[in-house]
Coordinates of N, CA and C in Angstrom, one line a residue:
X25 N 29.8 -1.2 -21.6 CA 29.6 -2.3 -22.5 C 28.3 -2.1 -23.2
X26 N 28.0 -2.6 -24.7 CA 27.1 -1.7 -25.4 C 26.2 -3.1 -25.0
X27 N 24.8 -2.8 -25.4 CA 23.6 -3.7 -25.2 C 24.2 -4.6 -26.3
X28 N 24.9 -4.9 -27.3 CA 25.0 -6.2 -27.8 C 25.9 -6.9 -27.5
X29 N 27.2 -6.3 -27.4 CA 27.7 -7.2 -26.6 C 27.5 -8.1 -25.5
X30 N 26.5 -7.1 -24.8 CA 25.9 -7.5 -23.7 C 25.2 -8.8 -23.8
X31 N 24.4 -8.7 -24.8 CA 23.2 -10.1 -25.0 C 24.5 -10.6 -25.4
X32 N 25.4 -11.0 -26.2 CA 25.9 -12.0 -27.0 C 26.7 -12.6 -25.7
X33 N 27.5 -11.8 -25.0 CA 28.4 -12.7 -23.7 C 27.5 -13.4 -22.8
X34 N 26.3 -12.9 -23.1 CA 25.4 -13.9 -21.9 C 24.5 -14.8 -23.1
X35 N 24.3 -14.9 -24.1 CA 24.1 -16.3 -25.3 C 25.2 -16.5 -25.1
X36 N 26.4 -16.4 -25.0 CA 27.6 -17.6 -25.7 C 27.8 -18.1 -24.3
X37 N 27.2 -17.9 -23.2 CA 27.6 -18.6 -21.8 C 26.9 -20.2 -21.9
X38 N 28.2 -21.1 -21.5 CA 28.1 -22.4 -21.2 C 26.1 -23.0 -20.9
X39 N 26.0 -22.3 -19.8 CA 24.6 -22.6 -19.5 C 23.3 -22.2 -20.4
X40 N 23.4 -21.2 -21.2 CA 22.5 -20.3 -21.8 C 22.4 -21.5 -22.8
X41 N 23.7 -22.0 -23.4 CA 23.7 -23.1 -24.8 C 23.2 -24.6 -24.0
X42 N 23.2 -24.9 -23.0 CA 22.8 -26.0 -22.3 C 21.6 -25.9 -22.6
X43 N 20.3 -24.9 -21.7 CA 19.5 -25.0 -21.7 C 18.5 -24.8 -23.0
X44 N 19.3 -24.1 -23.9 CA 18.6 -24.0 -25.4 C 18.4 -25.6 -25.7
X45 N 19.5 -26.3 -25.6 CA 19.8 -28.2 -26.3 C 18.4 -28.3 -25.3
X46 N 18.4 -28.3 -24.3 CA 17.1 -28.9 -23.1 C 15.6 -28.7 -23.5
X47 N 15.7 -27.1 -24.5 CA 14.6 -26.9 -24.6 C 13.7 -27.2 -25.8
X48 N 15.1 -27.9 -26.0 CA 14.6 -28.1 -28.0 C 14.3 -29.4 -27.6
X49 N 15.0 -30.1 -26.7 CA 15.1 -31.8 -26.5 C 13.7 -32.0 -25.9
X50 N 13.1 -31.1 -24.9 CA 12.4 -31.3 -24.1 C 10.7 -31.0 -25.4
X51 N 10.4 -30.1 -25.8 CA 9.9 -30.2 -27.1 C 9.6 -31.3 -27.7
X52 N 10.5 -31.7 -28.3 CA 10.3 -32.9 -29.3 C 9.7 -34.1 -28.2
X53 N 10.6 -34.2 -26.8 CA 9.7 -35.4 -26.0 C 8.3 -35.2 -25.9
X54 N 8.0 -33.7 -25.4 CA 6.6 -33.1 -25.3 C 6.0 -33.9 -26.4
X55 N 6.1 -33.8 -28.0 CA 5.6 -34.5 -29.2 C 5.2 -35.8 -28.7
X56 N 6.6 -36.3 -28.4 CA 6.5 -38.2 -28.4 C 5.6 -38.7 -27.0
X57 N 5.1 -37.6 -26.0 CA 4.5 -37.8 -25.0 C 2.9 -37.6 -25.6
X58 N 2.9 -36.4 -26.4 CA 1.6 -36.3 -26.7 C 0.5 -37.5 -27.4
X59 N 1.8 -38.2 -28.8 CA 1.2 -38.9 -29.2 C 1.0 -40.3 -28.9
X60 N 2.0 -40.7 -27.6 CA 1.5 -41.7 -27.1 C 0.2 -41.4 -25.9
X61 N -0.2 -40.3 -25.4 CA -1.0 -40.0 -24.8 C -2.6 -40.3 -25.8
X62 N -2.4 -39.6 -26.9 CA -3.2 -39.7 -27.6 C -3.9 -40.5 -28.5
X63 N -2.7 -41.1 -29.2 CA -2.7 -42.2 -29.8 C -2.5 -43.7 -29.4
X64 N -2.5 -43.9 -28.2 CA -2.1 -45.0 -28.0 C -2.5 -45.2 -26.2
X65 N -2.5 -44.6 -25.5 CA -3.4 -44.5 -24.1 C -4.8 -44.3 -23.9
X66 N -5.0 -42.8 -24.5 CA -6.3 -42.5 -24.6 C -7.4 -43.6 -25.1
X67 N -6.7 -44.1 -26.7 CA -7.9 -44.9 -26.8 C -8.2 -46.9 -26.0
X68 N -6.9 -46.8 -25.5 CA -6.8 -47.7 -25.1 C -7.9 -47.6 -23.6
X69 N -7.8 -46.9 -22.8 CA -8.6 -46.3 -21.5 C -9.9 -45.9 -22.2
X70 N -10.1 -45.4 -23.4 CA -11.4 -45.4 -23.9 C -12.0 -46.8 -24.0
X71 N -11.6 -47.8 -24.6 CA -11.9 -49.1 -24.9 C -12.3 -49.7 -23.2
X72 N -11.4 -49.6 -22.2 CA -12.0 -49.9 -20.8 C -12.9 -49.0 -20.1
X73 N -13.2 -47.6 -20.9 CA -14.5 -47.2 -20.3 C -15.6 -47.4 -20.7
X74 N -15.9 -48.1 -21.7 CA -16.8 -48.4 -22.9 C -17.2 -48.1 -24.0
X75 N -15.9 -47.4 -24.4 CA -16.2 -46.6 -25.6 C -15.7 -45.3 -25.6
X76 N -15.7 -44.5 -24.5 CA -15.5 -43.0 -24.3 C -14.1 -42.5 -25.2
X77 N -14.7 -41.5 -26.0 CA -13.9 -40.9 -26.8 C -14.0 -39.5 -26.0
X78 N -12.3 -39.5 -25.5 CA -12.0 -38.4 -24.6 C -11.9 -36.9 -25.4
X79 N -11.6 -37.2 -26.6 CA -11.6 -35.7 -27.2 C -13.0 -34.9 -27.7
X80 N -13.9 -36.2 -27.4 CA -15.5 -35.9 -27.7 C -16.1 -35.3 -27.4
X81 N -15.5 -35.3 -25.4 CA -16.4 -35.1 -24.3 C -16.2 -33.3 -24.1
X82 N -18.2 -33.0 -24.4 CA -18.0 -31.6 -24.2 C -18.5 -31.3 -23.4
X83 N -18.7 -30.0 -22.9 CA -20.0 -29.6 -22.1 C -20.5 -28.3 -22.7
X84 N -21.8 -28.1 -22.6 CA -21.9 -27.1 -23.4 C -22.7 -26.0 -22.1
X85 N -22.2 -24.6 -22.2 CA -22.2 -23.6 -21.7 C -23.0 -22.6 -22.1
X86 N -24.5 -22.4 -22.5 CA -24.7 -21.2 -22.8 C -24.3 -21.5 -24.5
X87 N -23.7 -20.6 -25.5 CA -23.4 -21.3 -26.6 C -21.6 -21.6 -26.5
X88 N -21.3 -21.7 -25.7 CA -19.7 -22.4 -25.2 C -19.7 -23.6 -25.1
X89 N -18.6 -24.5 -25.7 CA -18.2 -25.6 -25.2 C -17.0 -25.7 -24.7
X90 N -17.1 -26.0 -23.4 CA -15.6 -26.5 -22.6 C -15.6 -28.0 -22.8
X91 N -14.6 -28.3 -23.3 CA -13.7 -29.4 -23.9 C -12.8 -30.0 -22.9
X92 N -13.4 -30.4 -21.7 CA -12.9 -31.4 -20.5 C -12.1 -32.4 -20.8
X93 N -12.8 -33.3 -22.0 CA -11.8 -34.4 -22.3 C -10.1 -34.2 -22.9
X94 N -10.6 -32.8 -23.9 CA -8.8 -32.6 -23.8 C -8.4 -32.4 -22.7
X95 N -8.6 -31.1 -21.9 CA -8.2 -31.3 -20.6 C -8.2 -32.4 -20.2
X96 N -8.1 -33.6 -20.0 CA -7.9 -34.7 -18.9 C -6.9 -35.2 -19.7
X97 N -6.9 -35.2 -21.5 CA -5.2 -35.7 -22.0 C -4.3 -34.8 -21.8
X98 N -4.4 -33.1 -21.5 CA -3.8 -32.6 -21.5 C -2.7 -33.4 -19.9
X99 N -3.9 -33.3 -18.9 CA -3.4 -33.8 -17.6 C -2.4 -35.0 -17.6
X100 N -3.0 -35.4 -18.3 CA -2.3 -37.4 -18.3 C -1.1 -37.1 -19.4
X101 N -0.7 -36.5 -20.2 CA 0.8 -35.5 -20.9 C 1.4 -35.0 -19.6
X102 N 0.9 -33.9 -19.2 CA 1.1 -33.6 -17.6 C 2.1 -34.7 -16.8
X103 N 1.4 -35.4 -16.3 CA 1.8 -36.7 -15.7 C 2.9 -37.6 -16.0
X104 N 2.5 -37.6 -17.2 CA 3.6 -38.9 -18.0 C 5.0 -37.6 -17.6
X105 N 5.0 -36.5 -18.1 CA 6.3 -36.0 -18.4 C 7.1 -34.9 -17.3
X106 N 6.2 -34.9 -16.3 CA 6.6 -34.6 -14.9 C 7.5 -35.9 -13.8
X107 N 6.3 -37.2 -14.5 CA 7.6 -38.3 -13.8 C 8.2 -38.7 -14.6
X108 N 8.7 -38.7 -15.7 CA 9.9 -38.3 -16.7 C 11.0 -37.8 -16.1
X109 N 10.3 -36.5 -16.2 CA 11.8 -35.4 -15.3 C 12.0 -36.0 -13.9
X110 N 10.8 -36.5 -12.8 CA 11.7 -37.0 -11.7 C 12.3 -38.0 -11.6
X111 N 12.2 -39.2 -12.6 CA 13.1 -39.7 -12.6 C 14.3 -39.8 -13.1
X112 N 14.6 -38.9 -14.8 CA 15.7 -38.5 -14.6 C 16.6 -37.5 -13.7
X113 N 15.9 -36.8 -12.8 CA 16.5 -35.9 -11.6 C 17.1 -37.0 -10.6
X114 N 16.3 -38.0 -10.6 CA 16.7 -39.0 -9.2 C 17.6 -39.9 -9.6
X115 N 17.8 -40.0 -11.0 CA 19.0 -40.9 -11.7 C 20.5 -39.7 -11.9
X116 N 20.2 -38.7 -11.8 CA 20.8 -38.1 -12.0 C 21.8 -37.6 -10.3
X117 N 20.6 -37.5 -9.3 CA 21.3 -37.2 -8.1 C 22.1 -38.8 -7.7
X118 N 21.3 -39.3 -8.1 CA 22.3 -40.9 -7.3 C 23.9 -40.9 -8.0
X119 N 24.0 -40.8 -9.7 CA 25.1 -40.6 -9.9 C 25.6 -39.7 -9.4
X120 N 25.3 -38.3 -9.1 CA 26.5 -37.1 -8.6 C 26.9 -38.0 -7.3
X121 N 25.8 -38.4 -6.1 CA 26.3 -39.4 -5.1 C 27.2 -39.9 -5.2
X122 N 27.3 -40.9 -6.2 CA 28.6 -42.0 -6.9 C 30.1 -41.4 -6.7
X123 N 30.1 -40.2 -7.6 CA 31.3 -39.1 -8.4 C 31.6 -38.8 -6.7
X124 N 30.6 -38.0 -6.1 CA 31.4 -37.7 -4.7 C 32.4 -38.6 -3.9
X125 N 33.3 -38.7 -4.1 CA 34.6 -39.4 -2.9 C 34.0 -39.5 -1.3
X126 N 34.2 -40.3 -1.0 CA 33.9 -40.7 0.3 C 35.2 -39.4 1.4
X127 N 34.3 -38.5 2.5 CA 35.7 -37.5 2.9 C 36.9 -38.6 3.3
X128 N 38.3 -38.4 3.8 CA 38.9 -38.7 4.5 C 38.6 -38.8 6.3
X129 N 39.3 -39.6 6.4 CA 39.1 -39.5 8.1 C 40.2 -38.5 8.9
X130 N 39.7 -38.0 9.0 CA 40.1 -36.8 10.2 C 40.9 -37.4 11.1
X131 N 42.4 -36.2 10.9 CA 42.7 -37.0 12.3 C 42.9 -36.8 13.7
X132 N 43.0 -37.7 14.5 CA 42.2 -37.4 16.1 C 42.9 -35.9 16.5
X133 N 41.6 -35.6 16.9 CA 41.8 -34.1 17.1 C 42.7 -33.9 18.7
X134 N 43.6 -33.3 19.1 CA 44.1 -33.6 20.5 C 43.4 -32.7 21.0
X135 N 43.9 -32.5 22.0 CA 43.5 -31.7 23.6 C 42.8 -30.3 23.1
X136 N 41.8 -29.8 24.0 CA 41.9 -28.4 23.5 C 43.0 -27.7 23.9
X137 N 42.8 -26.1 24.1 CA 44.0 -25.4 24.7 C 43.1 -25.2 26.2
X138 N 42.2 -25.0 26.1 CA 41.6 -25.2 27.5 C 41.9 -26.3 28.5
X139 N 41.7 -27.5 27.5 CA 42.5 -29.0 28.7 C 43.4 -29.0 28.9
X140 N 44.3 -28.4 27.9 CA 45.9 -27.8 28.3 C 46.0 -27.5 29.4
X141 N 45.6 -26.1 29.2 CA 45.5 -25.4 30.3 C 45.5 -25.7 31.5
X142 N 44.5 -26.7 31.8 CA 43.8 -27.2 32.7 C 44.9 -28.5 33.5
X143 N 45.1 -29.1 32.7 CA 46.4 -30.4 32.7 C 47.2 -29.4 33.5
X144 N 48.2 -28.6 32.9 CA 49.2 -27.5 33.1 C 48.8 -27.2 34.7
X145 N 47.5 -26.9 35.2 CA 47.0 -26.4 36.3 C 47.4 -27.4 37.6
X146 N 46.3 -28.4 37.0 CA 46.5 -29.3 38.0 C 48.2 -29.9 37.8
X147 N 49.0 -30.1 37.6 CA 50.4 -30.8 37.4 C 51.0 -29.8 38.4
X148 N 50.9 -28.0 37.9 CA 51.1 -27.3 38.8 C 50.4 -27.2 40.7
X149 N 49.8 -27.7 40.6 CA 49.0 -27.6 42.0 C 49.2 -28.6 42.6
X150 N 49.5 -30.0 42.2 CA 50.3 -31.0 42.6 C 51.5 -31.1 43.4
X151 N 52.5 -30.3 42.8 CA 53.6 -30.5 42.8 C 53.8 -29.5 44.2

């Protein structure tokens, strides 16, 4: 089988096109997570720290600045879209739960072949 075929039977696989939709979906949330992190959290938690403008906050290194305060929106994006996913994983395992059928009841299992056996023994040793 030549290398293109190759790639193309594993793109046209059921899962390969799932997770492309996932990862384009997942993207654009990443967006609508950012800008409520940013635009609408941040400054709000700035306002109850007294002002702190989180994108502000630098430190300076020698002539480096490390930029902490993005890192801490980065973190709190982080956050927000980690319990996103666990809760649609946990909404998601509860329904597969649902879909699963309750098993049937089994039914009563009889004798082994050992108690057979054994029955068979004593009836003979009786008699």
């Amino acid at each position: 089988m030549g290398f293109i075929s190759e790639f193309k039977e594993f793109a046209m696989k059921g899962n390969v096109m799932d997770m492309a939709v996932g990862v384009i979906i997942g993207g654009a949330f990443g967006k609508i997570v950012s800008s409520l992190v940013d635009d609408i959290l941040m400054p709000i938690i700035g306002v109850l720290t007294g002002g702190v403008d989180f994108t502000g906050l630098v430190a300076k290194v020698g002539d480096a600045e490390v930029k902490y305060g993005v890192f801490v929106q980065n973190i709190i994006d982080f956050l927000i879209v980690a319990f996103c996913i666990f809760l649609m994983i946990k909404a998601m395992n509860k329904l597969n739960r649902k879909k699963e059928e309750p098993a049937e009841p089994s039914a009563p299992a009889g004798p082994t072949q050992e108690e057979l056996l054994a029955e068979i023994r004593d009836l003979l040793k009786n008699k």
